[in-house]
Amino acid sequence: MNVNQSAPPVPPFGQPQPVYPGYHQSSYGGQPGSTAPPTAYGAYNGPVPGYPQTTPPGVSRAPPSSGVPPASTAQVPSGQGAYGQFGQGDIQNGPSSTVQMQRLPGSQPFGSAPLAPVVSQPTVLQSYGPPPTSAQVTAQLAGMQISGAVAPAPPPSGLGYGPPTSLASASGSFPNSGLYGSYPQGQAPPLSQAQGPSGAQPPQRSAPQQASSFTTPASGGPRMPSMTGPLLPGQSFGGPPVSQPNHVSSPPPQALHPGTQMAGPPGQPPPMQSSQQPGYQLQQNGSFGPVRGPHPGYGSPYPGAPTFGSQPGPPQPLPPKRLDPDAIPSPQLSELPPQQKTRHRIDPDAIPSPIQVIEDDRNNRGSEPFVTGVRGQVPPLVTTNFLVKDQGNASPRYIRCTSYNIPCTSDMAKQAQVPLAAVIKPLARLPPEEASPYVVDHGESGPLRCNRCKAYMCPFMQFIEGGRRFQCCFCSCINDVPPQYFQHLDHTGKRVDAYDRPELSLGSYEFLATVDYCKNNKFPSPPAFIFMIDVSYNAIRSGLVRLLCEELKSLLDFLPREGGAEESAIRVGFVTYNKVLHFYNVKSSLAQPQMMVVSDVADMFVPLLDGFLVNVNESRAVITSLLDQIPEMFADTRETETVFAPVIQAGMEALKAAECAGKLFLFHTSLPIAEAPGKLKNRDDRKLINTDKEKTLFQPQTGAYQTLAKECVAQGCCVDLFLFPNQYVDVATLSVVPQLTGGSVYKYACFQVENDQERFMSDLRRDVQKVVGFDAVMRVRTSTGIRAVDFFGAFYMSNTTDVELAGLDGDKTVTVEFKHDDRLNEESGALLQCALLYTSCAGQRRLRIHNLALNCCTQLADLYRNCETDTLINYMAKFAYRGVLNSPVKTVRDTLITQCAQILACYRKNCASPSSAGQLILPECMKLLPVYLNCVLKSDVLQPGAEVTTDDRAYVRQLVTSMDVAETNVFFYPRLLPLTKSPIESTIEPPAVRASEERLSNGDVYLLENGLNLFIWVGASVQQGVVQSLFGVSSFSQITSGLSILPVLDNPLSKKLRGLIDSLRAQRSRYMKLIVVKQEDKLEMLFKHFLVEDKSLNGGASYVDFLCHMHKEIRQLLS
């Protein structure tokens, strides 16, 4: 089943039994529960058996209570800071408090293996000594000399991570590095220690807390799950499995029974001084409930919401003091169970946060326009809204690079291992405030080019000899300036008309192409659209055909048109098919449409020329009549078999006969098993997963489609495929032609009109209306020293330099990798020029040119200072997703991890200031590389869960291949937005929180989006008023789980949420279907799959674990 489909109803859960994790129990559905597979990195998340947990001296532990702690002050032993101010490692993400609290010396073991890192992030904003270049994540080894923590000055505002002190991670050892530990079979978790004095009652499922409870983490105890009552291990859901495109679920909590709570010491909670940024509700790290550290942009909680973990009591500053790690009593290693020796719990707030980095970039770079006049400038992040002023380099909306400062030599590039690549989106749509590229018409002579390398005139060309000649900036050839193009130079050597000519002053512009740039030396005809509709039993029964014919009547008024044209120049044609093809004559002179049937699918031909492709306005009446008749004509069909390749062949032949380029819109429902060319068999085999033959699942099962695609490209025939499968349709094979012709694939599994109508209609409208370049060829030229060697995207290549695209739209990117073939010069830098030759929607032949100048460096530090992590991840994902076609998935994953470790180890060795081996040091602009790379490794293509279908994986694989940087950013690290935290009257988007279950509060509602899916997660104890405002029902239990449309209610909260959803959908290239998920509902597993910082059920590591694993890999490389 798919995200596009509502889940089948299942019986409500029975009463949960108080069963402990590790004991087998039959599931709710009566089948044995599935167990989570082994995790990716053994040493970092092994199970921890029960072990004694001792309390720090001077701290008594009370039995659980949900009340507010009494106000009497606890005696703090002299010389010790209050216990439990910040969770682990005393570093907070977000605004830090002025007083640095120290942890009590407790029973914290310091093992012999590398401990988990704690982050200290200096940035150039800091006022401590010379500006460091890197963010540092420090992890201290036992017995290592650790400098005592100095009393820090308050960090400058905007700083994401705590002060640059090197602190021992004084937290207890937490099992599984995170939320949930697991226990061996037959051994119950040590609940009594976590709960309080012996004799405490076994845990009961407690009601959701309303009072704010002050809790401190037990030394070594597991962190509380932030939601009551998830499923226990060994229990599975009743009802059929839920399968979605791009989704797997994360593990159920295992450490404590739901509702158990660890109470802190009675007495006054530790004082906290407010930070210099007002309006933040500071939370105690380790408190029960929602966020663990403040998030940028949040004021107080939603009025009336339970404030979990808030800090009562007036702030009282404590004298800062040095913490000597050697004074912390360390138990004898022999007394500890083996797993506990190995690690300390890392505080997730002390490691680089994507949310903080995005927020900082918005604050620092969102207000000023990005002016492209300076060579090698790194643009703002894709998540920042900014204006671009073109002053000679292409806008980052058209080209983004992995690095804007590239090594001068290939040896240096090999040493760093940073891929040099550009993600190019030649026809990108611009915001209304930015002007489209100017169109330059040089008349008969056409655009001016270099005689040797054929590069087009651009701002970097050097005019010499008084303007009579110019030197090419790409190959240094000296060319004559034609008399009609001559102009004098000013005193600086620039042409006096430089600012009047777009090609001499702008980074992006278009030339009108002459007849020499056209096929057969004649100007092209306007393109055509052919709608090819599957009318087999499945398509008729689901209501698809009726819906589509109804929609096409109005949609044909919105075909793309050029500039201010009255009507579109595009002609349209119609074909229906099952086992045979039906062509329709819709000539304007006919009273009724005529149907012609071609049953010889093995030798496809087009039975009519005149009257097949027509102007919409001229043939309006006949087209409307046809669209009314099609659903009736096939209403009683019993034909279930379909053909596929002959349909594409027919469309291509029709375009060939009409001598024009165009696009086929194919609406298809089933595996083409009818006897015909391109016939397929069902080869879906899950047993191949994790074997050497897994790659065959991604490869097409026949070469016929590659041959067909090649013919389509030669004709300029682009194919967009809309799939409506109820079972396996072999997306890997069916998507070959769309992929190689520059088309798109849309997939609506188990299509139902009532649930999927809005999504399908929206995608279709957008697809028909978008501006497309037809019959396109793209070439990327570079200055001497580097060359384009590899290309990724939806296109065809018949040679090593030309990217051929039957169609290219504003959403598609082509990713290009560069390698050195000579030494580069620091003075002159490196240049790229992307030239796209295409036919516009009006049939005009054009050249679109984008130029970009990059810096070159002889120092590795300059390379690392000018990288763009989002673009790097975009490239690495595409590289990996192509790799699975030829290599086992495990090999592809290992390659990614090794490359990332080499990049970071090279930085550590050559650019970072000397420090102990226990520190993980990340370059400032690459500090998110580990978290993002882990998301790629955990994605469905590289690590599928049991319920991800082969078709889903093939679909996502081809989708990512042509995604731009903004799309891969949100696809791999989804946005999680709390809905009730920001004021209702606020029109701006609520600030996001990190994608982890620890950030969810069961008193709140969250919106999660990843560019393809939208979820609303509703916490179990959300206020009744909020439920009423959003869903129009009086209680949480009455909300329909899996709801896909929000009721339209006349209140501010409902309007705000619906407005937010509309604005998110407008930002994405595909319509995101909404799914409402209730806490502890069966659909929650699907939602949790997108909480990418957590461990996933299919063995994907959590962010913390992966960071530790990366650290280990880097240390191995360095040693």
PDB file of N, CA and C in Angstrom, residues 688-756:
ATOM      1  N   LEU A 688      15.779 -11.001  -3.234  1.00  0.00           N
ATOM      2  CA  LEU A 688      17.036 -10.494  -3.809  1.00  0.00           C
ATOM      3  C   LEU A 688      17.624  -9.345  -2.986  1.00  0.00           C
ATOM      4  N   ILE A 689      16.819  -8.784  -2.072  1.00  0.00           N
ATOM      5  CA  ILE A 689      17.308  -7.645  -1.285  1.00  0.00           C
ATOM      6  C   ILE A 689      18.497  -8.086  -0.435  1.00  0.00           C
ATOM      7  N   ASN A 690      19.528  -7.250  -0.406  1.00  0.00           N
ATOM      8  CA  ASN A 690      20.779  -7.526   0.309  1.00  0.00           C
ATOM      9  C   ASN A 690      21.573  -8.698  -0.285  1.00  0.00           C
ATOM     10  N   THR A 691      21.333  -9.003  -1.562  1.00  0.00           N
ATOM     11  CA  THR A 691      22.185  -9.981  -2.251  1.00  0.00           C
ATOM     12  C   THR A 691      22.874  -9.262  -3.414  1.00  0.00           C
ATOM     13  N   ASP A 692      23.801  -9.973  -4.070  1.00  0.00           N
ATOM     14  CA  ASP A 692      24.494  -9.360  -5.203  1.00  0.00           C
ATOM     15  C   ASP A 692      23.558  -9.131  -6.389  1.00  0.00           C
ATOM     16  N   LYS A 693      22.425  -9.828  -6.393  1.00  0.00           N
ATOM     17  CA  LYS A 693      21.500  -9.677  -7.523  1.00  0.00           C
ATOM     18  C   LYS A 693      20.481  -8.563  -7.299  1.00  0.00           C
ATOM     19  N   GLU A 694      20.576  -7.885  -6.153  1.00  0.00           N
ATOM     20  CA  GLU A 694      19.603  -6.820  -5.859  1.00  0.00           C
ATOM     21  C   GLU A 694      19.588  -5.761  -6.964  1.00  0.00           C
ATOM     22  N   LYS A 695      20.753  -5.528  -7.564  1.00  0.00           N
ATOM     23  CA  LYS A 695      20.840  -4.483  -8.599  1.00  0.00           C
ATOM     24  C   LYS A 695      19.899  -4.747  -9.779  1.00  0.00           C
ATOM     25  N   THR A 696      19.573  -6.043 -10.022  1.00  0.00           N
ATOM     26  CA  THR A 696      18.688  -6.336 -11.164  1.00  0.00           C
ATOM     27  C   THR A 696      17.294  -5.747 -10.953  1.00  0.00           C
ATOM     28  N   LEU A 697      16.904  -5.520  -9.691  1.00  0.00           N
ATOM     29  CA  LEU A 697      15.590  -4.930  -9.410  1.00  0.00           C
ATOM     30  C   LEU A 697      15.497  -3.499  -9.929  1.00  0.00           C
ATOM     31  N   PHE A 698      16.649  -2.831 -10.052  1.00  0.00           N
ATOM     32  CA  PHE A 698      16.664  -1.435 -10.515  1.00  0.00           C
ATOM     33  C   PHE A 698      16.891  -1.340 -12.027  1.00  0.00           C
ATOM     34  N   GLN A 699      17.324  -2.444 -12.631  1.00  0.00           N
ATOM     35  CA  GLN A 699      17.628  -2.419 -14.068  1.00  0.00           C
ATOM     36  C   GLN A 699      16.376  -2.769 -14.872  1.00  0.00           C
ATOM     37  N   PRO A 700      16.238  -2.212 -16.086  1.00  0.00           N
ATOM     38  CA  PRO A 700      15.092  -2.599 -16.916  1.00  0.00           C
ATOM     39  C   PRO A 700      15.201  -4.077 -17.311  1.00  0.00           C
ATOM     40  N   GLN A 701      14.061  -4.771 -17.427  1.00  0.00           N
ATOM     41  CA  GLN A 701      14.141  -6.211 -17.715  1.00  0.00           C
ATOM     42  C   GLN A 701      14.314  -6.498 -19.204  1.00  0.00           C
ATOM     43  N   THR A 702      14.222  -5.479 -20.061  1.00  0.00           N
ATOM     44  CA  THR A 702      14.456  -5.686 -21.485  1.00  0.00           C
ATOM     45  C   THR A 702      15.128  -4.454 -22.073  1.00  0.00           C
ATOM     46  N   GLY A 703      15.918  -4.669 -23.115  1.00  0.00           N
ATOM     47  CA  GLY A 703      16.612  -3.536 -23.759  1.00  0.00           C
ATOM     48  C   GLY A 703      15.732  -2.785 -24.737  1.00  0.00           C
ATOM     49  N   ALA A 704      14.500  -3.284 -24.964  1.00  0.00           N
ATOM     50  CA  ALA A 704      13.627  -2.669 -25.980  1.00  0.00           C
ATOM     51  C   ALA A 704      13.325  -1.205 -25.662  1.00  0.00           C
ATOM     52  N   TYR A 705      13.197  -0.905 -24.363  1.00  0.00           N
ATOM     53  CA  TYR A 705      12.801   0.464 -23.990  1.00  0.00           C
ATOM     54  C   TYR A 705      13.937   1.467 -24.182  1.00  0.00           C
ATOM     55  N   GLN A 706      15.196   1.011 -24.001  1.00  0.00           N
ATOM     56  CA  GLN A 706      16.323   1.918 -24.271  1.00  0.00           C
ATOM     57  C   GLN A 706      16.362   2.287 -25.755  1.00  0.00           C
ATOM     58  N   THR A 707      16.131   1.285 -26.610  1.00  0.00           N
ATOM     59  CA  THR A 707      16.131   1.529 -28.054  1.00  0.00           C
ATOM     60  C   THR A 707      15.013   2.495 -28.433  1.00  0.00           C
ATOM     61  N   LEU A 708      13.839   2.274 -27.836  1.00  0.00           N
ATOM     62  CA  LEU A 708      12.687   3.133 -28.106  1.00  0.00           C
ATOM     63  C   LEU A 708      12.975   4.566 -27.636  1.00  0.00           C
ATOM     64  N   ALA A 709      13.604   4.681 -26.446  1.00  0.00           N
ATOM     65  CA  ALA A 709      13.919   6.007 -25.902  1.00  0.00           C
ATOM     66  C   ALA A 709      14.865   6.763 -26.835  1.00  0.00           C
ATOM     67  N   LYS A 710      15.826   6.046 -27.383  1.00  0.00           N
ATOM     68  CA  LYS A 710      16.808   6.662 -28.283  1.00  0.00           C
ATOM     69  C   LYS A 710      16.102   7.250 -29.515  1.00  0.00           C
ATOM     70  N   GLU A 711      15.120   6.501 -30.050  1.00  0.00           N
ATOM     71  CA  GLU A 711      14.355   6.997 -31.203  1.00  0.00           C
ATOM     72  C   GLU A 711      13.534   8.228 -30.807  1.00  0.00           C
ATOM     73  N   CYS A 712      12.956   8.182 -29.595  1.00  0.00           N
ATOM     74  CA  CYS A 712      12.155   9.327 -29.116  1.00  0.00           C
ATOM     75  C   CYS A 712      13.016  10.587 -29.022  1.00  0.00           C
ATOM     76  N   VAL A 713      14.231  10.438 -28.475  1.00  0.00           N
ATOM     77  CA  VAL A 713      15.116  11.600 -28.309  1.00  0.00           C
ATOM     78  C   VAL A 713      15.448  12.192 -29.683  1.00  0.00           C
ATOM     79  N   ALA A 714      15.712  11.324 -30.653  1.00  0.00           N
ATOM     80  CA  ALA A 714      16.049  11.807 -32.000  1.00  0.00           C
ATOM     81  C   ALA A 714      14.892  12.607 -32.587  1.00  0.00           C
ATOM     82  N   GLN A 715      13.658  12.273 -32.205  1.00  0.00           N
ATOM     83  CA  GLN A 715      12.491  12.972 -32.743  1.00  0.00           C
ATOM     84  C   GLN A 715      12.077  14.158 -31.867  1.00  0.00           C
ATOM     85  N   GLY A 716      12.700  14.303 -30.679  1.00  0.00           N
ATOM     86  CA  GLY A 716      12.261  15.376 -29.766  1.00  0.00           C
ATOM     87  C   GLY A 716      10.942  15.028 -29.109  1.00  0.00           C
ATOM     88  N   CYS A 717      10.738  13.718 -28.852  1.00  0.00           N
ATOM     89  CA  CYS A 717       9.483  13.248 -28.260  1.00  0.00           C
ATOM     90  C   CYS A 717       9.716  12.931 -26.782  1.00  0.00           C
ATOM     91  N   CYS A 718       9.212  13.782 -25.906  1.00  0.00           N
ATOM     92  CA  CYS A 718       9.381  13.632 -24.456  1.00  0.00           C
ATOM     93  C   CYS A 718       8.165  12.883 -23.901  1.00  0.00           C
ATOM     94  N   VAL A 719       8.379  11.997 -22.921  1.00  0.00           N
ATOM     95  CA  VAL A 719       7.271  11.192 -22.382  1.00  0.00           C
ATOM     96  C   VAL A 719       7.085  11.465 -20.894  1.00  0.00           C
ATOM     97  N   ASP A 720       5.865  11.876 -20.512  1.00  0.00           N
ATOM     98  CA  ASP A 720       5.504  12.004 -19.098  1.00  0.00           C
ATOM     99  C   ASP A 720       4.552  10.869 -18.774  1.00  0.00           C
ATOM    100  N   LEU A 721       4.884  10.106 -17.724  1.00  0.00           N
ATOM    101  CA  LEU A 721       4.119   8.906 -17.407  1.00  0.00           C
ATOM    102  C   LEU A 721       3.381   9.063 -16.079  1.00  0.00           C
ATOM    103  N   PHE A 722       2.052   8.885 -16.127  1.00  0.00           N
ATOM    104  CA  PHE A 722       1.237   8.899 -14.915  1.00  0.00           C
ATOM    105  C   PHE A 722       0.813   7.455 -14.647  1.00  0.00           C
ATOM    106  N   LEU A 723       1.299   6.887 -13.540  1.00  0.00           N
ATOM    107  CA  LEU A 723       1.031   5.474 -13.231  1.00  0.00           C
ATOM    108  C   LEU A 723      -0.019   5.348 -12.130  1.00  0.00           C
ATOM    109  N   PHE A 724      -0.949   4.394 -12.302  1.00  0.00           N
ATOM    110  CA  PHE A 724      -2.010   4.159 -11.304  1.00  0.00           C
ATOM    111  C   PHE A 724      -2.041   2.673 -10.970  1.00  0.00           C
ATOM    112  N   PRO A 725      -0.957   2.145 -10.355  1.00  0.00           N
ATOM    113  CA  PRO A 725      -0.880   0.690 -10.172  1.00  0.00           C
ATOM    114  C   PRO A 725      -1.635   0.215  -8.941  1.00  0.00           C
ATOM    115  N   ASN A 726      -2.219  -0.992  -9.038  1.00  0.00           N
ATOM    116  CA  ASN A 726      -2.765  -1.649  -7.844  1.00  0.00           C
ATOM    117  C   ASN A 726      -1.812  -2.716  -7.356  1.00  0.00           C
ATOM    118  N   GLN A 727      -0.823  -3.068  -8.182  1.00  0.00           N
ATOM    119  CA  GLN A 727       0.192  -4.040  -7.789  1.00  0.00           C
ATOM    120  C   GLN A 727       1.460  -3.718  -8.568  1.00  0.00           C
ATOM    121  N   TYR A 728       2.396  -4.658  -8.561  1.00  0.00           N
ATOM    122  CA  TYR A 728       3.690  -4.435  -9.212  1.00  0.00           C
ATOM    123  C   TYR A 728       3.525  -4.114 -10.701  1.00  0.00           C
ATOM    124  N   VAL A 729       4.136  -3.007 -11.162  1.00  0.00           N
ATOM    125  CA  VAL A 729       4.084  -2.668 -12.594  1.00  0.00           C
ATOM    126  C   VAL A 729       5.472  -2.536 -13.217  1.00  0.00           C
ATOM    127  N   ASP A 730       6.518  -2.827 -12.433  1.00  0.00           N
ATOM    128  CA  ASP A 730       7.892  -2.715 -12.915  1.00  0.00           C
ATOM    129  C   ASP A 730       8.246  -1.276 -13.317  1.00  0.00           C
ATOM    130  N   VAL A 731       8.197  -0.401 -12.333  1.00  0.00           N
ATOM    131  CA  VAL A 731       8.542   1.011 -12.561  1.00  0.00           C
ATOM    132  C   VAL A 731       9.959   1.132 -13.134  1.00  0.00           C
ATOM    133  N   ALA A 732      10.862   0.249 -12.712  1.00  0.00           N
ATOM    134  CA  ALA A 732      12.249   0.325 -13.192  1.00  0.00           C
ATOM    135  C   ALA A 732      12.303   0.242 -14.715  1.00  0.00           C
ATOM    136  N   THR A 733      11.430  -0.566 -15.322  1.00  0.00           N
ATOM    137  CA  THR A 733      11.428  -0.691 -16.784  1.00  0.00           C
ATOM    138  C   THR A 733      10.548   0.377 -17.442  1.00  0.00           C
ATOM    139  N   LEU A 734       9.347   0.600 -16.897  1.00  0.00           N
ATOM    140  CA  LEU A 734       8.432   1.564 -17.516  1.00  0.00           C
ATOM    141  C   LEU A 734       8.980   2.991 -17.478  1.00  0.00           C
ATOM    142  N   SER A 735       9.846   3.284 -16.494  1.00  0.00           N
ATOM    143  CA  SER A 735      10.337   4.671 -16.377  1.00  0.00           C
ATOM    144  C   SER A 735      11.554   4.934 -17.263  1.00  0.00           C
ATOM    145  N   VAL A 736      12.026   3.919 -17.991  1.00  0.00           N
ATOM    146  CA  VAL A 736      13.226   4.121 -18.816  1.00  0.00           C
ATOM    147  C   VAL A 736      13.006   5.209 -19.868  1.00  0.00           C
ATOM    148  N   VAL A 737      11.868   5.142 -20.580  1.00  0.00           N
ATOM    149  CA  VAL A 737      11.648   6.128 -21.653  1.00  0.00           C
ATOM    150  C   VAL A 737      11.453   7.545 -21.076  1.00  0.00           C
ATOM    151  N   PRO A 738      10.591   7.722 -20.046  1.00  0.00           N
ATOM    152  CA  PRO A 738      10.518   9.074 -19.445  1.00  0.00           C
ATOM    153  C   PRO A 738      11.891   9.559 -18.974  1.00  0.00           C
ATOM    154  N   GLN A 739      12.655   8.678 -18.348  1.00  0.00           N
ATOM    155  CA  GLN A 739      13.959   9.056 -17.800  1.00  0.00           C
ATOM    156  C   GLN A 739      14.912   9.516 -18.906  1.00  0.00           C
ATOM    157  N   LEU A 740      14.981   8.779 -20.006  1.00  0.00           N
ATOM    158  CA  LEU A 740      15.950   9.112 -21.052  1.00  0.00           C
ATOM    159  C   LEU A 740      15.473  10.235 -21.972  1.00  0.00           C
ATOM    160  N   THR A 741      14.167  10.575 -21.919  1.00  0.00           N
ATOM    161  CA  THR A 741      13.685  11.660 -22.790  1.00  0.00           C
ATOM    162  C   THR A 741      13.498  12.973 -22.026  1.00  0.00           C
ATOM    163  N   GLY A 742      13.915  12.989 -20.752  1.00  0.00           N
ATOM    164  CA  GLY A 742      13.764  14.226 -19.964  1.00  0.00           C
ATOM    165  C   GLY A 742      12.363  14.401 -19.408  1.00  0.00           C
ATOM    166  N   GLY A 743      11.594  13.325 -19.374  1.00  0.00           N
ATOM    167  CA  GLY A 743      10.216  13.417 -18.872  1.00  0.00           C
ATOM    168  C   GLY A 743      10.116  13.168 -17.381  1.00  0.00           C
ATOM    169  N   SER A 744       8.876  13.030 -16.897  1.00  0.00           N
ATOM    170  CA  SER A 744       8.612  12.833 -15.468  1.00  0.00           C
ATOM    171  C   SER A 744       7.763  11.586 -15.281  1.00  0.00           C
ATOM    172  N   VAL A 745       7.873  10.981 -14.093  1.00  0.00           N
ATOM    173  CA  VAL A 745       6.996   9.861 -13.723  1.00  0.00           C
ATOM    174  C   VAL A 745       6.217  10.280 -12.486  1.00  0.00           C
ATOM    175  N   TYR A 746       4.909  10.069 -12.514  1.00  0.00           N
ATOM    176  CA  TYR A 746       4.053  10.324 -11.352  1.00  0.00           C
ATOM    177  C   TYR A 746       3.403   8.994 -10.991  1.00  0.00           C
ATOM    178  N   LYS A 747       3.307   8.701  -9.694  1.00  0.00           N
ATOM    179  CA  LYS A 747       2.786   7.381  -9.296  1.00  0.00           C
ATOM    180  C   LYS A 747       1.711   7.546  -8.228  1.00  0.00           C
ATOM    181  N   TYR A 748       0.539   6.959  -8.487  1.00  0.00           N
ATOM    182  CA  TYR A 748      -0.582   7.023  -7.546  1.00  0.00           C
ATOM    183  C   TYR A 748      -1.015   5.582  -7.273  1.00  0.00           C
ATOM    184  N   ALA A 749      -0.413   4.954  -6.258  1.00  0.00           N
ATOM    185  CA  ALA A 749      -0.716   3.546  -6.002  1.00  0.00           C
ATOM    186  C   ALA A 749      -2.139   3.417  -5.473  1.00  0.00           C
ATOM    187  N   CYS A 750      -2.832   2.346  -5.898  1.00  0.00           N
ATOM    188  CA  CYS A 750      -4.203   2.075  -5.440  1.00  0.00           C
ATOM    189  C   CYS A 750      -5.072   3.327  -5.547  1.00  0.00           C
ATOM    190  N   PHE A 751      -5.095   3.903  -6.722  1.00  0.00           N
ATOM    191  CA  PHE A 751      -5.796   5.171  -6.969  1.00  0.00           C
ATOM    192  C   PHE A 751      -7.279   5.054  -6.640  1.00  0.00           C
ATOM    193  N   GLN A 752      -7.756   5.989  -5.832  1.00  0.00           N
ATOM    194  CA  GLN A 752      -9.188   6.097  -5.541  1.00  0.00           C
ATOM    195  C   GLN A 752      -9.576   7.547  -5.763  1.00  0.00           C
ATOM    196  N   VAL A 753     -10.655   7.748  -6.539  1.00  0.00           N
ATOM    197  CA  VAL A 753     -11.019   9.123  -6.916  1.00  0.00           C
ATOM    198  C   VAL A 753     -11.182  10.008  -5.692  1.00  0.00           C
ATOM    199  N   GLU A 754     -11.902   9.527  -4.661  1.00  0.00           N
ATOM    200  CA  GLU A 754     -12.190  10.410  -3.515  1.00  0.00           C
ATOM    201  C   GLU A 754     -10.923  10.804  -2.759  1.00  0.00           C
ATOM    202  N   ASN A 755      -9.917   9.909  -2.697  1.00  0.00           N
ATOM    203  CA  ASN A 755      -8.697  10.217  -1.931  1.00  0.00           C
ATOM    204  C   ASN A 755      -7.614  10.892  -2.758  1.00  0.00           C
ATOM    205  N   ASP A 756      -7.518  10.537  -4.041  1.00  0.00           N
ATOM    206  CA  ASP A 756      -6.353  10.955  -4.825  1.00  0.00           C
ATOM    207  C   ASP A 756      -6.666  11.954  -5.927  1.00  0.00           C
TER     208      ASP A 756
END
